[in-house]
Amino acid sequence: MAFDFKKEYKEFYLPKNKPAIIDVPEMNYIAVRGKGDPNAEDSEYKTSIGLLYGIAFTIKMSKMGNHKIDGYFDFVVPPLEGFWKQEGCNGIDFSQKDKFEFISVIRLPDFVTKNEFDWAVSEAEKKKKTDFSKVEFLTVDEGLCVQCMHVGSYDNEPRTIALMEEFLDKEGYAVDMNDVRLHHEIYLSDPRRTAPEKLKTVIRIPIKRV
C-alpha cells in the first residue's frame, strides 16, 4: 500500500478544529514562488500548481522507468501547501489579495535528495515539453507553531485566525511572522469539487513564547 503522509503524520495534516501548539520538524519541498491574487485568471499561483504536480508525479512514477531512486517507496502525493506573506503587512490581510507573495509547495519524501530532484526536473522538462525552471528544492524548518483545522471558505479564515490568536494570548505566546517564518496553509480539499463551506484547510502560524 502506498505511503500516505496524511495518515502517517496526522499531527501535521489532520489537526482538530481548535488551536494547538506544535513543534514542526525540518521538511523538504518542491517549491514555486510567485506574487499576486491567487484567484485571478492566469495567475502565477495557478501556474505554480501545475509545475509542482508535474515534478511530484515524475518522482512518484519513476518506479515505472529505468531511473531507480535509492530508498524509493511508493507514496500518495502529499497535499498542496502554501506559505504566504504581504509586504508591509503585519500578518495577512485577506482583503488585499493582490499584495500576496507566496511559495507554493508539495512535500517531498525523505528519499528525494537534491540530485534526485534535479533529475526529476530534467525528466519532466523532456517528457512534458514544459519549462520547469521556476521549480526549486526548498528546505523549511518551521519550529514552534500554532495550528488549527479551518472548515469553510478561504475568505472566512480570519475567524479561525482570531481564535488562534486568542488562544496564544491565553497560553503566553505571540505570533512570530517575518521574512523567513511565514503564514502556512495546507489544502486538504479540492476547491473544484468541494463546496466552499466544506473546504478543509490546515492553518499554521509561527509563534514564540512571550
Coordinates of C-alpha atoms in Angstrom, one line a residue:
M1 CA 0.0 0.0 0.0
A2 CA 1.3 3.4 -0.9
F3 CA 2.6 5.6 2.0
D4 CA 0.2 8.3 2.8
F5 CA 1.7 11.3 4.7
K6 CA -1.7 12.5 5.9
K7 CA -2.4 9.2 7.6
E8 CA 1.1 8.5 8.9
Y9 CA 1.6 12.1 10.2
K10 CA -1.8 13.1 11.4
E11 CA -0.4 15.6 13.9
F12 CA 0.8 17.7 10.9
Y13 CA -2.1 17.2 8.4
L14 CA -5.2 16.4 10.4
P15 CA -5.4 18.7 13.5
K16 CA -8.6 19.3 15.4
N17 CA -10.7 22.3 14.7
K18 CA -9.4 24.0 17.8
P19 CA -5.9 25.7 18.2
A20 CA -2.9 23.6 19.4
I21 CA 0.8 24.3 19.7
I22 CA 3.1 22.0 17.7
D23 CA 6.9 21.8 17.0
V24 CA 7.3 21.2 13.3
P25 CA 10.5 19.4 12.1
E26 CA 12.6 20.3 9.1
M27 CA 11.0 19.1 5.8
N28 CA 11.9 19.2 2.1
Y29 CA 9.6 20.5 -0.6
I30 CA 9.1 21.1 -4.3
A31 CA 8.5 24.9 -4.4
V32 CA 7.5 27.6 -6.7
R33 CA 7.5 31.3 -5.8
G34 CA 5.2 34.0 -7.1
K35 CA 3.1 37.1 -6.4
G36 CA -0.4 38.4 -6.9
D37 CA -4.1 37.4 -6.4
P38 CA -4.3 33.6 -6.5
N39 CA -7.9 33.8 -7.8
A40 CA -7.0 35.9 -10.8
E41 CA -7.3 34.3 -14.3
D42 CA -3.9 33.1 -15.5
S43 CA -2.4 33.9 -12.1
E44 CA 1.2 32.9 -11.1
Y45 CA -0.4 30.9 -8.4
K46 CA -2.4 28.7 -10.7
T47 CA 0.6 28.2 -12.9
S48 CA 2.7 27.2 -9.9
I49 CA 0.3 24.3 -9.1
G50 CA 0.8 22.6 -12.5
L51 CA 4.6 22.9 -12.1
L52 CA 4.5 21.3 -8.6
Y53 CA 2.4 18.4 -9.6
G54 CA 4.5 17.8 -12.8
I55 CA 7.6 17.2 -10.6
A56 CA 5.7 15.3 -7.9
F57 CA 4.3 12.8 -10.3
T58 CA 7.6 12.4 -12.1
I59 CA 9.2 11.3 -8.9
K60 CA 6.2 9.1 -7.9
M61 CA 6.2 7.3 -11.3
S62 CA 10.0 6.9 -11.5
K63 CA 9.3 3.3 -10.4
M64 CA 8.0 2.6 -13.9
G65 CA 11.1 3.8 -15.7
N66 CA 14.8 2.9 -15.9
H67 CA 15.9 5.5 -13.3
K68 CA 15.9 4.0 -9.9
I69 CA 15.9 6.2 -6.8
D70 CA 17.8 4.8 -3.9
G71 CA 15.4 4.2 -1.0
Y72 CA 12.3 4.7 -3.1
F73 CA 8.9 3.7 -1.7
D74 CA 5.5 4.2 -3.3
F75 CA 3.7 7.1 -1.9
V76 CA 0.5 9.2 -2.2
V77 CA 1.4 12.6 -3.5
P78 CA 1.0 14.9 -0.4
P79 CA -1.5 17.7 -0.4
L80 CA -0.8 21.2 -1.9
E81 CA 0.5 23.7 0.7
G82 CA 1.3 27.4 0.6
F83 CA 3.5 29.8 2.5
W84 CA 2.1 33.4 2.4
K85 CA 3.2 36.9 3.2
Q86 CA 2.4 40.5 2.2
E87 CA 4.9 43.3 2.0
G88 CA 4.3 46.0 4.7
C89 CA 1.6 43.9 6.4
N90 CA 1.8 42.7 10.0
G91 CA 0.2 39.3 9.3
I92 CA -2.1 38.5 6.5
D93 CA -4.8 40.9 5.1
F94 CA -7.2 38.8 3.1
S95 CA -8.9 41.9 1.7
Q96 CA -5.7 42.7 -0.3
K97 CA -5.1 39.5 -2.3
D98 CA -3.2 41.4 -5.0
K99 CA -0.4 42.0 -2.5
F100 CA 0.2 38.3 -1.8
E101 CA 3.6 36.8 -2.1
F102 CA 3.6 33.1 -2.0
I103 CA 5.6 29.9 -2.0
S104 CA 3.5 27.0 -3.3
V105 CA 4.9 23.7 -2.1
I106 CA 4.4 19.9 -2.1
R107 CA 6.2 17.9 0.5
L108 CA 9.0 15.5 -0.7
P109 CA 9.6 12.1 0.7
D110 CA 12.9 11.9 2.6
F111 CA 14.5 9.7 -0.1
V112 CA 14.5 12.6 -2.6
T113 CA 17.9 14.2 -2.5
K114 CA 18.8 17.4 -4.3
N115 CA 20.4 15.3 -7.0
E116 CA 17.3 13.2 -7.5
F117 CA 15.2 16.4 -7.5
D118 CA 17.3 17.8 -10.3
W119 CA 16.9 14.6 -12.2
A120 CA 13.1 14.8 -11.9
V121 CA 13.1 18.4 -13.2
S122 CA 15.2 17.4 -16.2
E123 CA 13.0 14.4 -16.8
A124 CA 9.8 16.4 -16.6
E125 CA 11.1 19.0 -19.0
K126 CA 11.9 16.3 -21.5
K127 CA 8.6 14.4 -21.3
K128 CA 6.2 17.3 -20.8
K129 CA 8.0 19.9 -23.1
T130 CA 7.5 22.4 -20.3
D131 CA 9.8 25.0 -18.7
F132 CA 10.3 23.9 -15.0
S133 CA 13.0 26.5 -14.3
K134 CA 10.9 28.2 -11.6
V135 CA 10.7 25.0 -9.5
E136 CA 13.2 24.7 -6.6
F137 CA 14.2 22.3 -3.9
L138 CA 13.3 24.0 -0.6
T139 CA 14.1 23.0 3.0
V140 CA 11.9 24.6 5.7
D141 CA 12.4 24.3 9.4
E142 CA 9.2 25.8 10.9
G143 CA 9.8 25.1 14.5
L144 CA 7.3 26.2 17.1
C145 CA 3.8 27.0 15.6
V146 CA 0.1 27.1 16.4
Q147 CA -2.2 25.3 14.0
C148 CA -5.9 24.6 13.6
M149 CA -8.2 23.0 11.1
H150 CA -10.3 25.6 9.3
V151 CA -13.5 24.4 7.8
G152 CA -15.1 26.7 5.3
S153 CA -14.3 29.3 2.7
Y154 CA -10.8 30.7 2.4
D155 CA -12.3 34.2 2.8
N156 CA -13.5 33.1 6.3
E157 CA -10.1 32.2 7.5
P158 CA -9.7 35.4 9.6
R159 CA -12.3 34.0 12.0
T160 CA -10.2 30.9 12.7
I161 CA -7.0 33.0 12.9
A162 CA -8.7 35.2 15.5
L163 CA -9.4 32.1 17.6
M164 CA -5.8 31.1 17.2
E165 CA -4.5 34.5 18.4
E166 CA -6.9 34.5 21.4
F167 CA -5.6 31.0 22.3
L168 CA -2.0 32.2 22.0
D169 CA -2.7 35.2 24.3
K170 CA -4.1 32.9 27.0
E171 CA -1.2 30.5 26.7
G172 CA 1.6 33.1 26.8
Y173 CA 2.7 33.0 23.2
A174 CA 2.7 35.5 20.4
V175 CA 2.7 35.4 16.5
D176 CA 6.3 35.4 15.2
M177 CA 6.0 36.0 11.5
N178 CA 8.8 37.6 9.5
D179 CA 10.5 37.1 6.1
V180 CA 11.6 33.6 7.0
R181 CA 8.7 32.4 9.3
L182 CA 5.6 32.6 7.2
H183 CA 1.8 32.0 7.4
H184 CA 1.3 28.4 6.2
E185 CA -1.7 26.6 4.8
I186 CA -2.3 23.0 3.9
Y187 CA -5.1 22.4 1.5
L188 CA -6.9 19.1 2.2
S189 CA -9.9 19.7 -0.2
D190 CA -10.1 20.3 -3.9
P191 CA -12.0 23.6 -4.4
R192 CA -13.1 22.5 -7.8
R193 CA -15.0 19.6 -6.3
T194 CA -15.9 20.8 -2.8
A195 CA -18.5 23.3 -1.7
P196 CA -16.8 26.4 -0.1
E197 CA -18.4 25.8 3.3
K198 CA -16.9 22.2 3.4
L199 CA -13.3 23.1 2.4
K200 CA -10.7 21.8 4.9
T201 CA -7.6 23.8 5.3
V202 CA -4.8 23.5 8.0
I203 CA -3.7 26.9 9.1
R204 CA -0.3 27.1 10.7
I205 CA 1.3 30.2 12.1
P206 CA 4.8 30.6 13.6
I207 CA 4.9 31.6 17.3
K208 CA 7.3 32.5 20.1
R209 CA 7.0 32.4 23.9
V210 CA 6.2 35.9 25.3

